[in-house]
Amino acid sequence: MGRTSRIPLPLLAAISLVLVTTALAFVFFVAPDDANQGFSQRIFYFHVSIAITAYACFAGGAWNALLHLWKRDPNADLRSYVCVHQGLIFGTLVLLTGSIWAKISWGHWWLWSEDQLVLFLVLYLFYCAYFMLRFSVDPGPQRANLSAVYALFGVVLIPVSFAAIRLAKNLIHPVVFTLHGPNFGGWILVTYCIAQTALLALAYTLYRLELGGKRLDVRLRRLREVLA
Amino acid sequence: MTTSEKYVTAAYCVVFAIVLVYVLIMALKLQRLEREVDEIAGRVPDEDAEEAPRETAQVG
């Protein structure tokens, strides 16, 4: 956080915009059609990148929760909250883009028989419940501690969700990363790397934007209390 | 446009629509915070106006 938080937000937003535009140009004009899935495979450049970004946000939430509990970092609770919120937004996008791809390839928007889909939904709902827990407790140290413990528990679901795609018996859901590296190469790999970088940059920009707003909100509330 | 192309386009449109809605919500929230800052600033007495005019002194 130290060095990257010094980058001004407008510059970060501009970098994200350039990266996302480049990623889109590569997805639609450079990357070749997949031999098995054809044009519909192009959803995966963003779907997989968004999924990994969502996992990264949840992991960031857990890391900041750990910092809150361990080092008693006064800002860690707010950072953890914003990370989880970002993860949930990207999680929503994973479910939506995944459903659209499922409709093209499987003919269904959703399949309850697919463990990997259901596990991601469980992860998503677990983090939705984070907000219910957080806002059911009055602001203060108790809320911060409960939220931190909950965010730490949630991180256990990430490797389960990630591994479920590989452990599924029927393997309908395509496996992008294997133990021997990515399951593709050439322009597909280049396009994926650009899309992944773009999505991570976008998530970080949105994180900084939201965190800035939340900090301002907290300071304003304190100022109101002083003035009252 | 094939069905596959329509679905792929829809997927990318959904992504950008949600990001746009999120940015709009954040922009509205920041506008509200700005209004609150102005409101609080209005309640704080203006220090410059209350201070007595200072005499100029040569420094250095």
mmCIF file of C-alpha atoms in Angstrom:
data_model
loop_
_atom_site.group_PDB
_atom_site.id
_atom_site.type_symbol
_atom_site.label_atom_id
_atom_site.label_comp_id
_atom_site.label_asym_id
_atom_site.label_seq_id
_atom_site.Cartn_x
_atom_site.Cartn_y
_atom_site.Cartn_z
ATOM 1 C CA MET A 1 0.000 0.000 0.000
ATOM 2 C CA GLY A 2 2.811 2.427 0.908
ATOM 3 C CA ARG A 3 4.251 3.305 -2.469
ATOM 4 C CA THR A 4 1.207 2.630 -4.645
ATOM 5 C CA SER A 5 -1.032 4.838 -2.483
ATOM 6 C CA ARG A 6 1.181 7.781 -3.465
ATOM 7 C CA ILE A 7 0.077 7.475 -7.104
ATOM 8 C CA PRO A 8 -2.539 10.221 -7.667
ATOM 9 C CA LEU A 9 -6.036 8.851 -8.263
ATOM 10 C CA PRO A 10 -6.577 10.641 -11.631
ATOM 11 C CA LEU A 11 -3.324 9.106 -12.949
ATOM 12 C CA LEU A 12 -4.382 5.681 -11.694
ATOM 13 C CA ALA A 13 -7.791 6.094 -13.368
ATOM 14 C CA ALA A 14 -6.108 7.101 -16.647
ATOM 15 C CA ILE A 15 -3.792 4.054 -16.507
ATOM 16 C CA SER A 16 -6.794 1.789 -15.855
ATOM 17 C CA LEU A 17 -8.727 3.312 -18.761
ATOM 18 C CA VAL A 18 -5.798 2.811 -21.155
ATOM 19 C CA LEU A 19 -5.291 -0.776 -19.966
ATOM 20 C CA VAL A 20 -8.983 -1.698 -20.211
ATOM 21 C CA THR A 21 -9.221 -0.166 -23.709
ATOM 22 C CA THR A 22 -6.081 -2.058 -24.795
ATOM 23 C CA ALA A 23 -7.484 -5.275 -23.307
ATOM 24 C CA LEU A 24 -10.761 -4.822 -25.215
ATOM 25 C CA ALA A 25 -8.871 -4.161 -28.469
ATOM 26 C CA PHE A 26 -6.859 -7.353 -27.940
ATOM 27 C CA VAL A 27 -9.953 -9.403 -26.998
ATOM 28 C CA PHE A 28 -11.927 -8.409 -30.092
ATOM 29 C CA PHE A 29 -9.266 -7.725 -32.731
ATOM 30 C CA VAL A 30 -6.087 -9.654 -31.878
ATOM 31 C CA ALA A 31 -6.931 -12.862 -30.015
ATOM 32 C CA PRO A 32 -7.847 -15.736 -32.332
ATOM 33 C CA ASP A 33 -11.078 -17.760 -32.072
ATOM 34 C CA ASP A 34 -10.787 -20.807 -29.825
ATOM 35 C CA ALA A 35 -10.801 -24.113 -31.736
ATOM 36 C CA ASN A 36 -13.450 -25.690 -29.474
ATOM 37 C CA GLN A 37 -15.585 -22.817 -28.248
ATOM 38 C CA GLY A 38 -15.263 -20.362 -31.118
ATOM 39 C CA PHE A 39 -16.201 -16.712 -30.511
ATOM 40 C CA SER A 40 -17.876 -17.331 -27.137
ATOM 41 C CA GLN A 41 -14.470 -18.083 -25.575
ATOM 42 C CA ARG A 42 -13.773 -14.321 -25.671
ATOM 43 C CA ILE A 43 -15.918 -13.939 -22.560
ATOM 44 C CA PHE A 44 -13.196 -15.800 -20.645
ATOM 45 C CA TYR A 45 -10.592 -13.043 -20.955
ATOM 46 C CA PHE A 46 -12.682 -10.882 -18.646
ATOM 47 C CA HIS A 47 -14.568 -13.622 -16.794
ATOM 48 C CA VAL A 48 -11.389 -15.341 -15.524
ATOM 49 C CA SER A 49 -9.624 -12.017 -14.874
ATOM 50 C CA ILE A 50 -12.629 -10.722 -12.918
ATOM 51 C CA ALA A 51 -12.787 -13.954 -10.905
ATOM 52 C CA ILE A 52 -9.098 -13.741 -9.959
ATOM 53 C CA THR A 53 -9.542 -10.033 -9.132
ATOM 54 C CA ALA A 54 -12.490 -10.929 -6.872
ATOM 55 C CA TYR A 55 -10.356 -13.563 -5.106
ATOM 56 C CA ALA A 56 -7.560 -10.969 -4.733
ATOM 57 C CA CYS A 57 -10.021 -8.479 -3.194
ATOM 58 C CA PHE A 58 -11.300 -11.058 -0.704
ATOM 59 C CA ALA A 59 -7.709 -12.027 0.124
ATOM 60 C CA GLY A 60 -6.905 -8.313 0.595
ATOM 61 C CA GLY A 61 -9.899 -8.060 2.926
ATOM 62 C CA ALA A 62 -8.615 -11.014 4.951
ATOM 63 C CA TRP A 63 -5.066 -9.592 5.079
ATOM 64 C CA ASN A 64 -6.316 -6.254 6.395
ATOM 65 C CA ALA A 65 -8.574 -8.089 8.855
ATOM 66 C CA LEU A 66 -5.477 -9.913 10.112
ATOM 67 C CA LEU A 67 -3.616 -6.600 10.420
ATOM 68 C CA HIS A 68 -6.520 -5.225 12.419
ATOM 69 C CA LEU A 69 -6.554 -8.167 14.828
ATOM 70 C CA TRP A 70 -2.792 -8.621 15.041
ATOM 71 C CA LYS A 71 -1.238 -5.154 14.866
ATOM 72 C CA ARG A 72 -4.325 -3.143 15.809
ATOM 73 C CA ASP A 73 -3.801 -0.992 12.734
ATOM 74 C CA PRO A 74 -6.498 1.736 13.119
ATOM 75 C CA ASN A 75 -7.164 1.973 9.362
ATOM 76 C CA ALA A 76 -7.136 -1.768 8.631
ATOM 77 C CA ASP A 77 -10.834 -2.312 9.397
ATOM 78 C CA LEU A 78 -11.940 0.272 6.831
ATOM 79 C CA ARG A 79 -9.487 -1.126 4.243
ATOM 80 C CA SER A 80 -10.775 -4.649 4.896
ATOM 81 C CA TYR A 81 -14.371 -3.501 4.471
ATOM 82 C CA VAL A 82 -13.621 -1.733 1.174
ATOM 83 C CA CYS A 83 -11.710 -4.801 -0.120
ATOM 84 C CA VAL A 84 -14.639 -7.101 0.673
ATOM 85 C CA HIS A 85 -17.055 -4.641 -0.976
ATOM 86 C CA GLN A 86 -14.884 -4.572 -4.109
ATOM 87 C CA GLY A 87 -14.699 -8.373 -4.051
ATOM 88 C CA LEU A 88 -18.475 -8.557 -3.948
ATOM 89 C CA ILE A 89 -18.837 -6.235 -6.945
ATOM 90 C CA PHE A 90 -16.361 -8.306 -8.935
ATOM 91 C CA GLY A 91 -18.057 -11.478 -7.650
ATOM 92 C CA THR A 92 -21.363 -10.214 -9.079
ATOM 93 C CA LEU A 93 -19.622 -9.718 -12.425
ATOM 94 C CA VAL A 94 -18.182 -13.268 -12.289
ATOM 95 C CA LEU A 95 -21.657 -14.722 -11.755
ATOM 96 C CA LEU A 96 -23.196 -12.609 -14.536
ATOM 97 C CA THR A 97 -20.501 -13.193 -17.168
ATOM 98 C CA GLY A 98 -20.317 -16.891 -16.208
ATOM 99 C CA SER A 99 -24.085 -17.248 -16.613
ATOM 100 C CA ILE A 100 -23.997 -15.635 -20.053
ATOM 101 C CA TRP A 101 -21.206 -18.000 -21.117
ATOM 102 C CA ALA A 102 -23.151 -20.978 -19.667
ATOM 103 C CA LYS A 103 -26.189 -19.985 -21.712
ATOM 104 C CA ILE A 104 -24.141 -20.037 -24.933
ATOM 105 C CA SER A 105 -22.239 -23.235 -24.186
ATOM 106 C CA TRP A 106 -24.576 -25.309 -22.018
ATOM 107 C CA GLY A 107 -27.921 -23.815 -23.004
ATOM 108 C CA HIS A 108 -28.678 -22.964 -19.350
ATOM 109 C CA TRP A 109 -28.139 -19.788 -17.325
ATOM 110 C CA TRP A 110 -27.303 -21.803 -14.231
ATOM 111 C CA LEU A 111 -26.777 -25.485 -13.337
ATOM 112 C CA TRP A 112 -27.282 -26.473 -9.710
ATOM 113 C CA SER A 113 -25.614 -29.822 -10.424
ATOM 114 C CA GLU A 114 -22.250 -28.086 -11.041
ATOM 115 C CA ASP A 115 -20.251 -28.004 -7.790
ATOM 116 C CA GLN A 116 -17.911 -25.226 -8.923
ATOM 117 C CA LEU A 117 -20.794 -22.860 -9.712
ATOM 118 C CA VAL A 118 -22.555 -23.607 -6.442
ATOM 119 C CA LEU A 119 -19.297 -23.199 -4.478
ATOM 120 C CA PHE A 120 -18.657 -19.786 -5.986
ATOM 121 C CA LEU A 121 -22.233 -18.844 -5.121
ATOM 122 C CA VAL A 122 -21.616 -20.017 -1.530
ATOM 123 C CA LEU A 123 -18.469 -17.838 -1.394
ATOM 124 C CA TYR A 124 -20.457 -14.911 -2.796
ATOM 125 C CA LEU A 125 -23.327 -15.331 -0.333
ATOM 126 C CA PHE A 126 -20.856 -15.737 2.532
ATOM 127 C CA TYR A 127 -19.447 -12.291 1.750
ATOM 128 C CA CYS A 128 -22.979 -10.860 1.295
ATOM 129 C CA ALA A 129 -23.631 -11.996 4.865
ATOM 130 C CA TYR A 130 -20.482 -10.062 5.921
ATOM 131 C CA PHE A 131 -22.399 -6.836 5.298
ATOM 132 C CA MET A 132 -25.435 -8.092 7.222
ATOM 133 C CA LEU A 133 -23.174 -8.868 10.176
ATOM 134 C CA ARG A 134 -21.263 -5.598 9.936
ATOM 135 C CA PHE A 135 -24.327 -3.393 9.812
ATOM 136 C CA SER A 136 -26.153 -5.286 12.539
ATOM 137 C CA VAL A 137 -23.519 -4.127 15.073
ATOM 138 C CA ASP A 138 -23.052 -0.520 16.204
ATOM 139 C CA PRO A 139 -19.878 1.189 14.895
ATOM 140 C CA GLY A 140 -16.933 0.674 17.196
ATOM 141 C CA PRO A 141 -14.271 -1.855 18.192
ATOM 142 C CA GLN A 142 -16.785 -4.718 18.507
ATOM 143 C CA ARG A 143 -17.998 -4.250 14.939
ATOM 144 C CA ALA A 144 -14.412 -4.047 13.650
ATOM 145 C CA ASN A 145 -13.370 -7.222 15.521
ATOM 146 C CA LEU A 146 -16.407 -9.261 14.433
ATOM 147 C CA SER A 147 -16.008 -8.154 10.804
ATOM 148 C CA ALA A 148 -12.287 -8.987 10.864
ATOM 149 C CA VAL A 149 -12.865 -12.508 12.208
ATOM 150 C CA TYR A 150 -15.601 -13.102 9.622
ATOM 151 C CA ALA A 151 -13.421 -11.839 6.742
ATOM 152 C CA LEU A 152 -10.608 -14.127 7.904
ATOM 153 C CA PHE A 153 -12.917 -17.160 7.901
ATOM 154 C CA GLY A 154 -14.112 -16.335 4.398
ATOM 155 C CA VAL A 155 -10.631 -16.532 2.922
ATOM 156 C CA VAL A 156 -10.693 -20.311 3.524
ATOM 157 C CA LEU A 157 -13.422 -20.590 0.897
ATOM 158 C CA ILE A 158 -11.201 -19.072 -1.823
ATOM 159 C CA PRO A 159 -8.876 -22.100 -2.329
ATOM 160 C CA VAL A 160 -11.920 -24.389 -2.040
ATOM 161 C CA SER A 161 -13.714 -22.477 -4.788
ATOM 162 C CA PHE A 162 -10.540 -22.336 -6.916
ATOM 163 C CA ALA A 163 -9.824 -26.062 -6.453
ATOM 164 C CA ALA A 164 -13.448 -27.079 -7.084
ATOM 165 C CA ILE A 165 -13.074 -26.259 -10.793
ATOM 166 C CA ARG A 166 -10.118 -28.668 -10.956
ATOM 167 C CA LEU A 167 -11.610 -31.371 -8.734
ATOM 168 C CA ALA A 168 -15.035 -31.467 -10.411
ATOM 169 C CA LYS A 169 -15.763 -34.943 -11.725
ATOM 170 C CA ASN A 170 -17.409 -33.996 -15.006
ATOM 171 C CA LEU A 171 -15.124 -31.037 -15.816
ATOM 172 C CA ILE A 172 -17.728 -29.145 -17.811
ATOM 173 C CA HIS A 173 -16.304 -25.857 -16.577
ATOM 174 C CA PRO A 174 -13.114 -25.211 -18.595
ATOM 175 C CA VAL A 175 -9.826 -25.286 -16.663
ATOM 176 C CA VAL A 176 -7.701 -22.280 -17.543
ATOM 177 C CA PHE A 177 -4.761 -22.854 -15.168
ATOM 178 C CA THR A 178 -3.295 -26.313 -14.554
ATOM 179 C CA LEU A 179 -0.386 -27.422 -12.363
ATOM 180 C CA HIS A 180 1.837 -27.106 -15.463
ATOM 181 C CA GLY A 181 0.874 -23.491 -16.118
ATOM 182 C CA PRO A 182 -1.808 -21.810 -18.233
ATOM 183 C CA ASN A 183 -3.784 -24.009 -20.618
ATOM 184 C CA PHE A 184 -3.104 -21.703 -23.567
ATOM 185 C CA GLY A 185 -0.315 -19.751 -25.232
ATOM 186 C CA GLY A 186 0.505 -17.200 -27.957
ATOM 187 C CA TRP A 187 -1.878 -14.269 -28.426
ATOM 188 C CA ILE A 188 -4.467 -15.871 -26.154
ATOM 189 C CA LEU A 189 -1.988 -15.757 -23.260
ATOM 190 C CA VAL A 190 -0.881 -12.204 -24.127
ATOM 191 C CA THR A 191 -4.525 -11.041 -24.284
ATOM 192 C CA TYR A 192 -5.318 -12.759 -21.008
ATOM 193 C CA CYS A 193 -2.301 -11.122 -19.275
ATOM 194 C CA ILE A 194 -3.339 -7.659 -20.506
ATOM 195 C CA ALA A 195 -6.947 -8.242 -19.412
ATOM 196 C CA GLN A 196 -5.802 -9.469 -15.993
ATOM 197 C CA THR A 197 -3.531 -6.442 -15.500
ATOM 198 C CA ALA A 198 -6.346 -4.112 -16.638
ATOM 199 C CA LEU A 199 -8.884 -5.628 -14.254
ATOM 200 C CA LEU A 200 -6.469 -5.518 -11.313
ATOM 201 C CA ALA A 201 -5.660 -1.863 -12.097
ATOM 202 C CA LEU A 202 -9.379 -1.061 -12.379
ATOM 203 C CA ALA A 203 -10.119 -2.796 -9.076
ATOM 204 C CA TYR A 204 -7.291 -0.913 -7.361
ATOM 205 C CA THR A 205 -8.550 2.406 -8.765
ATOM 206 C CA LEU A 206 -12.082 1.720 -7.553
ATOM 207 C CA TYR A 207 -10.667 0.603 -4.190
ATOM 208 C CA ARG A 208 -8.748 3.870 -3.802
ATOM 209 C CA LEU A 209 -11.812 5.879 -4.844
ATOM 210 C CA GLU A 210 -14.103 4.144 -2.367
ATOM 211 C CA LEU A 211 -11.533 4.188 0.442
ATOM 212 C CA GLY A 212 -10.999 7.933 -0.060
ATOM 213 C CA GLY A 213 -14.757 8.518 0.165
ATOM 214 C CA LYS A 214 -15.120 6.336 3.262
ATOM 215 C CA ARG A 215 -12.228 8.076 5.054
ATOM 216 C CA LEU A 216 -13.729 11.468 4.275
ATOM 217 C CA ASP A 217 -17.085 10.242 5.570
ATOM 218 C CA VAL A 218 -15.518 9.067 8.864
ATOM 219 C CA ARG A 219 -13.657 12.357 9.337
ATOM 220 C CA LEU A 220 -16.786 14.370 8.616
ATOM 221 C CA ARG A 221 -18.768 12.351 11.157
ATOM 222 C CA ARG A 222 -16.097 13.014 13.801
ATOM 223 C CA LEU A 223 -16.071 16.708 12.945
ATOM 224 C CA ARG A 224 -19.875 16.855 13.293
ATOM 225 C CA GLU A 225 -19.587 15.222 16.723
ATOM 226 C CA VAL A 226 -16.996 17.793 17.805
ATOM 227 C CA LEU A 227 -19.114 20.689 16.540
ATOM 228 C CA ALA A 228 -22.390 19.376 18.051
ATOM 229 C CA MET B 1 -24.348 -10.843 -35.842
ATOM 230 C CA THR B 2 -24.458 -14.460 -34.621
ATOM 231 C CA THR B 3 -26.091 -15.525 -31.342
ATOM 232 C CA SER B 4 -22.649 -16.175 -29.858
ATOM 233 C CA GLU B 5 -21.478 -12.674 -30.794
ATOM 234 C CA LYS B 6 -24.624 -11.153 -29.258
ATOM 235 C CA TYR B 7 -24.050 -12.961 -25.965
ATOM 236 C CA VAL B 8 -20.361 -11.993 -25.820
ATOM 237 C CA THR B 9 -21.263 -8.346 -26.492
ATOM 238 C CA ALA B 10 -23.955 -8.541 -23.808
ATOM 239 C CA ALA B 11 -21.419 -9.944 -21.305
ATOM 240 C CA TYR B 12 -18.988 -7.052 -21.882
ATOM 241 C CA CYS B 13 -21.837 -4.503 -21.794
ATOM 242 C CA VAL B 14 -22.981 -5.921 -18.438
ATOM 243 C CA VAL B 15 -19.443 -5.549 -17.045
ATOM 244 C CA PHE B 16 -19.143 -1.930 -18.128
ATOM 245 C CA ALA B 17 -22.701 -1.032 -17.114
ATOM 246 C CA ILE B 18 -22.069 -2.293 -13.574
ATOM 247 C CA VAL B 19 -18.702 -0.499 -13.316
ATOM 248 C CA LEU B 20 -20.354 2.685 -14.635
ATOM 249 C CA VAL B 21 -23.216 2.431 -12.119
ATOM 250 C CA TYR B 22 -20.646 1.924 -9.331
ATOM 251 C CA VAL B 23 -18.628 4.976 -10.418
ATOM 252 C CA LEU B 24 -21.843 7.051 -10.641
ATOM 253 C CA ILE B 25 -22.856 5.994 -7.114
ATOM 254 C CA MET B 26 -19.379 6.934 -5.853
ATOM 255 C CA ALA B 27 -19.533 10.297 -7.662
ATOM 256 C CA LEU B 28 -22.935 11.045 -6.076
ATOM 257 C CA LYS B 29 -21.590 10.084 -2.661
ATOM 258 C CA LEU B 30 -18.556 12.341 -3.071
ATOM 259 C CA GLN B 31 -20.874 15.198 -4.119
ATOM 260 C CA ARG B 32 -22.891 14.669 -0.928
ATOM 261 C CA LEU B 33 -19.689 14.692 1.139
ATOM 262 C CA GLU B 34 -18.604 17.906 -0.551
ATOM 263 C CA ARG B 35 -21.964 19.508 0.353
ATOM 264 C CA GLU B 36 -21.519 18.368 3.961
ATOM 265 C CA VAL B 37 -18.007 19.868 4.060
ATOM 266 C CA ASP B 38 -19.423 23.186 2.783
ATOM 267 C CA GLU B 39 -22.189 23.042 5.381
ATOM 268 C CA ILE B 40 -19.710 22.438 8.229
ATOM 269 C CA ALA B 41 -17.373 25.113 6.885
ATOM 270 C CA GLY B 42 -20.328 27.515 6.948
ATOM 271 C CA ARG B 43 -20.937 26.745 10.624
ATOM 272 C CA VAL B 44 -17.319 27.427 11.599
ATOM 273 C CA PRO B 45 -16.761 31.162 12.230
ATOM 274 C CA ASP B 46 -14.559 32.815 9.686
ATOM 275 C CA GLU B 47 -11.218 33.367 11.473
ATOM 276 C CA ASP B 48 -9.969 36.050 9.055
ATOM 277 C CA ALA B 49 -13.069 38.173 9.559
ATOM 278 C CA GLU B 50 -12.871 38.046 13.342
ATOM 279 C CA GLU B 51 -9.178 38.762 13.631
ATOM 280 C CA ALA B 52 -8.147 42.371 14.135
ATOM 281 C CA PRO B 53 -6.203 43.830 11.237
ATOM 282 C CA ARG B 54 -2.508 43.205 11.828
ATOM 283 C CA GLU B 55 0.180 45.769 11.479
ATOM 284 C CA THR B 56 2.728 45.087 8.796
ATOM 285 C CA ALA B 57 6.256 44.470 10.058
ATOM 286 C CA GLN B 58 9.457 44.185 8.142
ATOM 287 C CA VAL B 59 11.008 40.745 8.281
ATOM 288 C CA GLY B 60 14.675 39.931 7.788
#
